[in-house]
Coordinates of C-alpha atoms and ligand atoms in Angstrom, one line a residue:
M1 CA -10.0 27.8 24.7
V2 CA -6.9 25.4 25.1
A3 CA -3.7 25.1 22.9
V4 CA -2.0 21.8 22.7
A5 CA 1.8 21.2 22.4
I6 CA 2.8 17.6 21.3
L7 CA 6.3 16.7 22.2
A8 CA 8.0 14.8 19.2
A9 CA 11.5 16.1 18.9
G10 CA 13.0 12.9 20.6
R11 CA 15.1 10.3 18.6
G12 CA 13.8 7.4 20.4
T13 CA 17.0 5.9 20.8
R14 CA 15.7 2.8 22.3
M15 CA 13.7 2.0 19.2
K16 CA 16.9 1.4 17.6
S17 CA 15.7 2.8 14.5
D18 CA 16.4 5.3 11.5
L19 CA 12.9 6.4 11.8
P20 CA 12.0 9.1 14.5
K21 CA 10.1 7.2 17.3
V22 CA 6.8 9.1 16.6
L23 CA 6.7 8.0 13.1
H24 CA 6.4 4.4 14.0
Q25 CA 3.4 2.8 12.9
L26 CA 0.8 1.6 15.4
G27 CA -2.0 -0.3 13.5
S28 CA -3.5 2.1 11.1
C29 CA -1.6 5.4 11.9
T30 CA 1.6 6.5 13.2
L31 CA 2.2 7.3 17.0
V32 CA 2.0 10.9 16.7
E33 CA -1.2 10.9 14.5
R34 CA -2.8 8.7 17.4
V35 CA -1.8 11.5 19.9
L36 CA -3.1 14.1 17.5
K37 CA -6.5 12.6 17.1
S38 CA -6.8 12.0 20.9
C39 CA -6.8 15.7 21.3
V40 CA -9.3 16.7 18.4
S41 CA -12.5 16.4 20.6
I42 CA -11.4 18.8 22.9
Q43 CA -11.4 21.5 20.0
P44 CA -8.0 23.1 20.7
S45 CA -7.6 26.7 19.5
R46 CA -3.8 25.7 18.2
I47 CA -2.0 22.5 18.0
I48 CA 1.6 22.8 17.7
V49 CA 4.0 19.7 17.3
I50 CA 7.5 20.3 18.6
V51 CA 9.7 18.4 16.0
G52 CA 13.6 18.0 16.2
Y53 CA 15.3 14.7 15.3
R54 CA 14.3 14.0 11.4
G55 CA 11.8 16.8 12.0
D56 CA 11.5 17.1 8.2
L57 CA 9.9 13.7 8.1
V58 CA 7.7 14.1 10.8
Q59 CA 6.5 17.4 9.4
K60 CA 6.0 15.9 6.0
S61 CA 4.1 12.9 7.3
L62 CA 1.7 15.1 9.2
Q63 CA 1.2 17.4 6.3
N64 CA 0.6 14.6 3.5
N65 CA -1.8 13.0 5.9
S66 CA -5.1 12.4 4.0
N67 CA -6.9 11.7 7.2
D68 CA -9.7 14.3 7.5
N69 CA -9.9 13.6 11.2
I70 CA -6.5 15.2 11.8
P71 CA -6.6 19.1 12.0
T72 CA -4.0 21.2 10.8
V73 CA -1.0 21.6 13.1
E74 CA 1.7 23.9 13.5
F75 CA 5.5 23.1 13.8
V76 CA 8.1 24.5 16.3
E77 CA 11.5 23.2 15.9
Q78 CA 13.6 22.2 18.9
K79 CA 17.2 22.0 17.3
E80 CA 18.9 20.1 20.0
Q81 CA 17.0 17.6 22.1
L82 CA 18.1 18.8 25.6
G83 CA 15.0 17.3 27.4
T84 CA 11.2 17.8 27.5
G85 CA 11.3 21.0 29.5
H86 CA 13.7 22.4 26.9
A87 CA 11.1 21.2 24.4
I88 CA 8.5 23.2 26.0
Q89 CA 10.8 26.3 26.2
Q90 CA 10.9 26.4 22.5
L91 CA 7.3 27.7 22.7
L92 CA 8.2 31.0 24.5
P93 CA 8.5 33.0 21.3
Y94 CA 5.3 31.7 19.8
L95 CA 3.1 31.8 22.7
Q96 CA 3.9 35.4 24.0
E97 CA 0.3 36.7 23.6
F98 CA -1.4 33.5 24.8
S99 CA -2.9 33.4 28.3
E100 CA -5.1 30.5 28.4
D101 CA -4.1 26.7 29.4
L102 CA -1.8 24.5 27.4
L103 CA -2.3 21.0 27.3
V104 CA 0.8 19.1 26.8
L105 CA 1.0 15.6 25.3
N106 CA 3.9 13.2 24.8
G107 CA 4.0 12.0 21.2
D108 CA 5.0 8.7 22.3
V109 CA 1.8 8.1 24.6
P110 CA -0.5 7.1 21.9
L111 CA -3.5 5.4 23.6
L112 CA -5.0 8.0 25.4
R113 CA -9.0 8.2 24.9
P114 CA -10.7 11.4 24.5
E115 CA -12.7 11.3 27.5
T116 CA -9.9 11.2 29.7
L117 CA -8.1 14.4 28.3
K118 CA -11.5 16.2 28.9
Q119 CA -11.4 14.7 32.5
L120 CA -8.0 16.2 33.0
F121 CA -8.9 19.4 31.5
D122 CA -12.2 19.7 33.5
T123 CA -10.4 19.0 36.9
H124 CA -7.9 21.6 35.9
K125 CA -10.4 24.5 35.3
E126 CA -12.9 23.4 38.1
N127 CA -9.9 23.7 40.6
Q128 CA -8.0 26.4 38.9
N129 CA -4.8 24.8 39.0
S130 CA -1.5 25.9 37.8
A131 CA -0.9 22.7 36.6
T132 CA -2.9 19.2 36.5
I133 CA -1.0 16.0 35.7
L134 CA -2.5 12.6 34.4
T135 CA -1.3 9.8 36.7
A136 CA -1.7 6.3 37.0
N137 CA -1.0 3.5 39.1
L138 CA 1.1 0.7 37.5
P139 CA 1.5 -2.7 38.3
N140 CA 5.0 -2.2 36.7
P141 CA 6.2 1.2 37.0
K142 CA 9.7 0.7 35.5
G143 CA 10.8 3.5 33.4
Y144 CA 8.0 6.2 34.5
G145 CA 8.6 9.3 36.5
R146 CA 7.1 8.7 39.9
I147 CA 4.5 11.2 41.4
F148 CA 4.5 12.2 45.1
C149 CA 1.4 14.0 46.4
D150 CA -0.1 15.2 49.6
A151 CA -2.9 13.9 51.1
N152 CA -5.3 16.1 49.0
N153 CA -3.8 14.8 45.7
F154 CA -1.5 17.9 45.2
V155 CA 1.7 17.0 43.7
T156 CA 4.9 17.7 45.8
Q157 CA 7.5 16.3 43.2
I158 CA 8.1 14.1 40.2
V159 CA 11.3 12.1 40.1
E160 CA 12.3 10.2 36.9
D161 CA 12.8 6.4 37.4
R162 CA 16.6 6.6 36.8
D163 CA 16.8 9.5 39.5
C164 CA 14.6 7.4 41.9
T165 CA 16.1 6.1 45.3
T166 CA 15.3 2.6 46.1
A167 CA 12.5 3.7 48.4
Q168 CA 11.0 6.1 45.8
K169 CA 10.9 3.3 43.3
Q170 CA 8.4 1.5 45.6
N171 CA 5.9 4.3 44.6
H172 CA 3.9 2.9 41.6
R173 CA 2.1 6.1 40.8
V174 CA 3.5 7.4 37.6
N175 CA 3.4 10.4 35.3
A176 CA 1.6 9.6 32.3
G177 CA 3.4 12.4 30.3
V178 CA 0.2 14.5 29.9
Y179 CA -0.2 17.8 31.5
C180 CA -2.6 20.8 31.7
F181 CA -0.9 23.8 32.5
S182 CA -1.9 27.5 33.2
W183 CA 0.2 29.0 30.2
P184 CA 1.0 32.3 31.9
A185 CA 2.1 30.6 35.1
L186 CA 4.3 28.0 33.5
G187 CA 5.7 30.6 31.0
K188 CA 7.2 32.4 33.7
I189 CA 9.1 29.9 35.5
L190 CA 10.3 27.7 32.4
P191 CA 13.4 29.8 32.0
E192 CA 14.4 28.6 35.6
L193 CA 14.6 24.9 34.8
K194 CA 18.2 23.5 35.4
A195 CA 19.5 20.4 34.0
D196 CA 21.0 18.9 37.2
N197 CA 19.8 15.1 37.1
D198 CA 21.4 11.9 35.6
Q199 CA 20.7 12.6 32.0
Q200 CA 21.8 16.3 32.4
E201 CA 18.4 17.2 30.5
Y202 CA 15.8 19.8 31.0
Y203 CA 13.2 18.0 32.7
L204 CA 9.5 19.4 32.2
T205 CA 8.6 17.6 35.2
D206 CA 10.9 19.8 37.3
V207 CA 8.4 22.6 37.1
V208 CA 6.3 20.8 39.8
P209 CA 7.9 22.6 42.9
L210 CA 8.0 26.0 41.1
L211 CA 3.9 26.0 40.3
N212 CA 0.9 26.1 42.9
P213 CA -1.5 24.6 42.9
V214 CA -0.5 21.1 41.1
M215 CA -2.7 18.5 41.2
A216 CA -2.9 14.7 40.0
V217 CA -5.7 13.1 38.4
D218 CA -5.7 9.2 37.9
V219 CA -6.7 7.6 34.7
N220 CA -9.6 5.1 35.0
D221 CA -7.7 2.5 32.8
Y222 CA -4.0 2.5 33.3
Q223 CA -3.3 1.0 29.8
E224 CA -4.2 4.1 28.2
I225 CA -1.1 5.9 29.3
V226 CA 1.3 3.2 28.0
G227 CA 4.5 5.3 26.9
I228 CA 6.5 3.7 23.7
N229 CA 10.3 3.6 24.3
N230 CA 11.1 0.4 22.6
R231 CA 9.7 -2.3 20.1
K232 CA 8.3 -4.4 23.0
H233 CA 6.2 -1.4 24.2
L234 CA 5.1 -1.0 20.8
A235 CA 4.0 -4.7 20.6
T236 CA 2.1 -4.1 24.0
A237 CA 0.3 -1.0 22.9
Y238 CA -0.8 -2.8 19.7
D239 CA -2.2 -5.6 21.8
I240 CA -3.9 -3.2 24.0
L241 CA -5.5 -1.5 21.0
Q242 CA -6.6 -4.6 19.3
I243 CA -8.2 -5.8 22.7
R244 CA -10.0 -2.4 22.9
V245 CA -11.1 -2.6 19.2
K246 CA -12.5 -6.2 19.3
D247 CA -14.2 -5.5 22.6
D248 CA -16.1 -2.8 21.2
W249 CA -17.3 -4.8 18.1
M250 CA -18.4 -7.7 20.2
A251 CA -20.3 -5.4 22.3
A252 CA -21.9 -4.1 18.9
G253 CA -23.0 -7.7 18.1
V254 CA -20.2 -9.0 15.9
T255 CA -19.0 -12.7 16.6
L256 CA -15.2 -13.2 16.7
I257 CA -14.1 -16.7 16.9
N258 CA -10.9 -17.2 18.7
P259 CA -10.4 -13.4 19.0
D260 CA -6.6 -13.6 19.8
S261 CA -5.8 -14.8 16.3
I262 CA -8.0 -12.0 14.5
T263 CA -6.7 -8.4 14.0
I264 CA -9.0 -5.7 13.1
E265 CA -7.6 -2.1 12.8
D266 CA -9.5 0.6 14.2
T267 CA -10.6 2.0 10.9
V268 CA -12.6 -0.9 9.9
S269 CA -16.5 -0.8 10.2
L270 CA -18.7 -4.1 10.8
E271 CA -22.6 -4.5 11.0
R272 CA -24.3 -6.5 13.3
D273 CA -24.1 -10.4 13.0
V274 CA -20.8 -10.5 11.1
I275 CA -19.0 -13.7 12.2
I276 CA -15.1 -13.1 11.9
E277 CA -13.3 -16.6 11.9
P278 CA -9.7 -17.3 13.2
Q279 CA -6.8 -15.9 11.4
T280 CA -8.3 -13.2 9.9
H281 CA -7.1 -9.7 9.5
L282 CA -9.1 -6.8 8.5
R283 CA -7.2 -3.4 7.6
G284 CA -7.8 0.1 6.4
Q285 CA -11.1 1.5 5.1
T286 CA -12.9 -1.9 5.2
T287 CA -16.4 -2.4 5.6
I288 CA -18.5 -5.6 6.1
G289 CA -22.2 -6.1 5.8
T290 CA -24.6 -7.9 8.4
G291 CA -24.7 -11.7 8.1
S292 CA -21.3 -12.0 6.2
R293 CA -18.8 -14.5 7.4
I294 CA -14.9 -13.9 7.1
G295 CA -12.4 -16.4 7.3
P296 CA -10.8 -18.6 8.3
G297 CA -7.6 -17.3 7.0
S298 CA -8.4 -14.1 5.1
L299 CA -7.0 -10.6 4.6
I300 CA -9.1 -7.8 3.7
E301 CA -7.8 -4.4 3.0
N302 CA -9.8 -1.3 2.0
S303 CA -12.6 -3.1 0.6
Q304 CA -16.2 -3.2 1.0
I305 CA -18.0 -6.7 1.5
G306 CA -21.7 -6.8 1.4
T307 CA -24.5 -8.6 3.4
N308 CA -24.7 -12.4 3.7
T309 CA -21.2 -12.9 1.9
S310 CA -18.6 -15.5 2.7
V311 CA -14.9 -15.0 2.4
L312 CA -13.0 -18.2 3.0
Y313 CA -9.2 -18.5 2.9
S314 CA -8.7 -15.4 0.6
V315 CA -7.2 -12.1 0.2
I316 CA -9.1 -9.0 -0.9
S317 CA -7.8 -5.4 -1.5
D318 CA -9.2 -2.2 -2.8
S319 CA -12.3 -4.0 -4.0
V320 CA -15.8 -4.2 -3.7
V321 CA -18.0 -7.5 -3.2
A322 CA -21.8 -7.2 -3.2
D323 CA -24.5 -9.5 -1.3
N324 CA -24.8 -13.2 -1.1
T325 CA -21.6 -13.9 -2.7
R326 CA -19.2 -16.7 -2.1
I327 CA -15.5 -15.9 -2.3
G328 CA -12.8 -18.6 -2.0
P329 CA -11.4 -20.8 -0.7
Y330 CA -7.9 -19.3 -2.0
A331 CA -9.3 -16.3 -4.3
H332 CA -7.5 -13.0 -4.5
L333 CA -9.2 -10.0 -5.6
R334 CA -7.5 -6.6 -6.0
G335 CA -6.9 -3.5 -8.0
N336 CA -10.4 -1.9 -8.0
S337 CA -12.2 -5.3 -8.5
Q338 CA -15.9 -5.3 -8.3
V339 CA -18.1 -8.3 -7.6
G340 CA -21.7 -8.6 -8.0
S341 CA -24.3 -10.3 -5.9
H342 CA -25.0 -14.0 -5.9
C343 CA -21.5 -14.9 -7.4
R344 CA -19.1 -17.2 -6.8
I345 CA -15.2 -16.6 -7.0
G346 CA -13.6 -19.6 -6.2
N347 CA -10.5 -21.8 -5.9
F348 CA -7.3 -20.2 -7.2
V349 CA -9.0 -17.1 -8.8
E350 CA -7.4 -14.0 -9.4
L351 CA -9.3 -10.8 -10.1
K352 CA -7.4 -7.6 -11.0
K353 CA -9.5 -4.4 -12.0
A354 CA -12.3 -6.9 -13.0
K355 CA -16.0 -6.3 -12.8
V356 CA -18.2 -9.2 -12.5
G357 CA -22.0 -8.8 -12.9
D358 CA -24.6 -10.4 -10.7
R359 CA -24.9 -14.2 -10.5
S360 CA -21.6 -14.9 -12.5
N361 CA -19.1 -17.6 -11.5
A362 CA -15.5 -18.1 -11.8
A363 CA -14.9 -21.0 -9.7
H364 CA -11.6 -22.4 -10.4
L365 CA -8.1 -21.6 -11.5
S366 CA -8.5 -18.4 -13.4
Y367 CA -6.9 -15.0 -14.0
L368 CA -9.3 -12.2 -14.7
G369 CA -7.6 -8.8 -15.2
D370 CA -8.9 -5.7 -16.9
A371 CA -12.1 -7.6 -17.4
T372 CA -15.8 -6.6 -17.5
L373 CA -18.1 -9.6 -17.1
G374 CA -22.0 -9.1 -17.4
E375 CA -24.5 -11.0 -15.6
K376 CA -24.8 -14.9 -15.2
V377 CA -21.3 -15.4 -16.9
N378 CA -19.7 -18.6 -16.2
I379 CA -16.0 -18.8 -16.3
G380 CA -14.7 -21.9 -17.0
A381 CA -11.9 -23.8 -15.1
G382 CA -8.5 -22.3 -16.2
T383 CA -9.7 -19.4 -18.3
I384 CA -7.2 -16.7 -18.5
T385 CA -7.5 -13.0 -19.9
A386 CA -4.3 -12.3 -21.4
N387 CA -4.4 -8.7 -20.8
Y388 CA -0.7 -7.9 -21.2
D389 CA 1.0 -7.6 -24.4
G390 CA 4.3 -6.9 -23.0
V391 CA 4.0 -3.3 -23.2
K392 CA 0.3 -2.3 -22.3
K393 CA -2.5 -3.5 -20.3
H394 CA -5.8 -4.4 -22.7
H395 CA -9.3 -4.7 -21.6
T396 CA -11.6 -8.1 -22.2
K397 CA -15.3 -7.7 -22.3
I398 CA -17.7 -10.6 -21.7
G399 CA -21.4 -10.4 -22.1
D400 CA -24.3 -11.6 -20.3
R401 CA -24.9 -15.5 -20.0
S402 CA -21.7 -16.2 -21.8
K403 CA -19.5 -19.4 -20.9
T404 CA -16.2 -20.0 -21.4
G405 CA -14.9 -23.4 -21.7
S406 CA -11.9 -24.7 -19.5
N407 CA -8.6 -23.6 -20.5
S408 CA -9.5 -20.8 -22.7
V409 CA -7.5 -17.8 -23.4
L410 CA -9.1 -14.6 -24.1
V411 CA -6.4 -12.4 -25.7
A412 CA -7.1 -8.8 -25.2
P413 CA -8.5 -6.3 -26.5
V414 CA -11.3 -8.6 -27.3
T415 CA -15.2 -8.5 -26.7
L416 CA -17.3 -11.5 -26.5
G417 CA -21.1 -10.6 -26.9
E418 CA -24.1 -12.0 -25.1
D419 CA -24.7 -16.0 -25.0
V420 CA -21.4 -16.8 -26.6
T421 CA -19.8 -20.0 -25.6
V422 CA -16.2 -20.3 -26.1
A423 CA -15.0 -24.2 -26.7
A424 CA -12.4 -25.7 -24.1
G425 CA -8.9 -25.1 -25.0
S426 CA -9.5 -22.0 -27.4
V427 CA -7.5 -19.0 -27.7
V428 CA -9.8 -16.2 -28.8
T429 CA -8.2 -13.2 -30.3
K430 CA -10.9 -11.7 -32.3
D431 CA -14.5 -10.5 -30.9
V432 CA -17.1 -12.8 -31.2
E433 CA -20.8 -11.8 -31.8
D434 CA -24.0 -12.6 -29.7
D435 CA -25.3 -16.0 -29.8
S436 CA -22.1 -17.8 -31.3
L437 CA -20.1 -20.6 -30.4
V438 CA -16.3 -20.0 -31.0
I439 CA -13.7 -22.7 -31.5
A440 CA -10.3 -21.6 -31.6
R441 CA -8.1 -24.7 -31.5
S442 CA -6.9 -27.2 -33.8
R443 CA -8.9 -30.1 -34.6
Q444 CA -8.2 -33.3 -33.0
T445 CA -6.7 -36.1 -35.3
V446 CA -6.6 -39.7 -34.4
R447 CA -4.4 -42.1 -36.4
K448 CA -5.6 -45.7 -35.8
S449 CA -3.2 -48.7 -35.2
W450 CA -0.3 -46.4 -34.7
R451 CA 2.4 -47.1 -32.1
L452 CA 5.8 -45.4 -31.3
K453 CA 8.5 -47.5 -32.6
S454 CA 10.7 -48.9 -29.4
S455 CA 14.5 -48.8 -29.7
E456 CA 14.3 -52.6 -29.6
D457 CA 12.4 -52.6 -32.9
N458 CA 15.4 -51.1 -34.4
E459 CA 18.1 -53.7 -33.3
Ligands
UD1_501 C1 8.8 11.2 30.2 C2 8.5 11.9 31.5 C3 8.2 10.8 32.7 C4 7.0 10.1 32.1 C5 7.1 9.5 30.7 C6 5.8 8.9 30.2 C7 10.1 13.8 31.5 C8 11.5 14.4 32.1 N1 9.8 12.4 31.9 O1 9.9 10.2 30.3 O2 8.1 11.5 33.8 O3 6.6 9.0 33.1 O4 7.5 10.5 29.8 O5 5.8 8.5 29.0 O6 9.6 14.5 30.8 N2 11.2 14.9 23.5 C9 11.2 16.0 22.9 N3 12.6 16.5 23.2 C10 13.4 16.3 24.1 C11 13.3 14.9 24.7 C12 11.9 14.5 24.4 O7 10.3 16.5 22.2 O8 14.4 17.0 24.1 C13 9.8 14.1 23.3 C14 10.0 12.8 22.8 O9 10.1 12.7 21.2 C15 8.8 12.0 23.4 C16 8.4 12.8 24.7 O10 9.1 13.9 24.6 O11 7.8 11.9 22.5 C17 8.9 12.0 26.1 O12 10.4 11.9 26.0 P1 10.9 10.5 26.4 O13 12.6 10.7 26.3 O14 10.6 9.4 25.9 O15 10.6 10.7 28.0 P2 10.3 9.6 29.0 O16 12.0 9.2 29.5 O17 9.6 8.5 28.7
CA502 CA1 8.7 8.0 26.8

């Protein structure tokens, strides 16, 4: 059994933010949520998050989390942030009875793969180490603690970047901030830490010379250990994550055209033979069915798109679109809208909480809000459901095979039956029964041989 401790008490001064560093968003989740998720698969018996700076916020964000993949966590407060070693010292009263291993993760190292943690843990167990430290050879090691090992991979020392001599800085092997400790061994020496360094902090890394044996394990992909200390690191981590997600989808049979211009959150799910065109962004709990083509220029958030559907230059949020439907160009679907199969929702059409039956069309310049449309309905250009009376929203219902003429206004609450035709320019305020034509506009009058008198005629 292993317990996990996540260091999340630091302020993250270099972020220059009012938010604690670990609550900064990296794609679909915060940094600390990502760290939590990475350790779930090793099935820890306990997960303890050490909080300090704005600890209330960190605690709240993890407690309010609706994500089922994140296990329940315990919180331990580090009142003053006197360093990573001081943070782990706070565990002493909480882990008095604990005699197993402790995995320590930095809350600002969010890209670890679960396999990497497993490899670290397995090496720790096999060699019966007191401590096992994840390391990497970085092309640019600036800012990281440097790891010094003997010929057999046993760690002799970790020196923080700012405490390194020029010669020590030449070492590119760095501390990832991910450690596996035998807790009884660590607990015993934790009180001995001293703060005699440039920052006058208690460094967790200073336990190395006090433990034996301490081994280093190199990570396969050094990009996993990127630590976030400033906004530039955050952007770098985002790019790494995006490349990972996109490479995985391409390997799974999805075509991405100009992948650099596309973003896909790791919560999105795509089927084979989906084609994503440039400048398209897929977020949240979004799924896209096989054969669908999304983009160019679309944003889809928390929405389900069926198979063989196309979405062109459009925005869809919190909505469902079935199969063989064409959305866009320039459509906006939101607020739990549902569009059936073989539909067309086209140029400058906005749907809000609208349900559209199969084979229905709204191809141009419409607002359909709080509306239910049957099957094979045709919405003429410029049709508007006037759903808001200034106080409340009201519903519009349009039966199967009904057609609205151009520029008609349906003043809700109102129900059109089946096979209704609405004449162009009508303002419909009362219900219309099946098989009817409704004309609700003033009749055209023409005065023959009539001309506006010009000012010259008056002189
Ligand atoms: C730390 C390591 C460094 C390693 C790097 C990897 C130490 C002394 N140094 O440096 O060797 O290469 O991580 O990313 O450990 N924290 C607390 N309480 C504190 C101080 C920090 O909880 O009093 C938390 C922070 O919130 C953060 C993590 O510990 O999540 C790391 O702290 P940070 O100050 O970023 O350490 P680094 O300088 O990056
Ligand atoms: Ca850091």
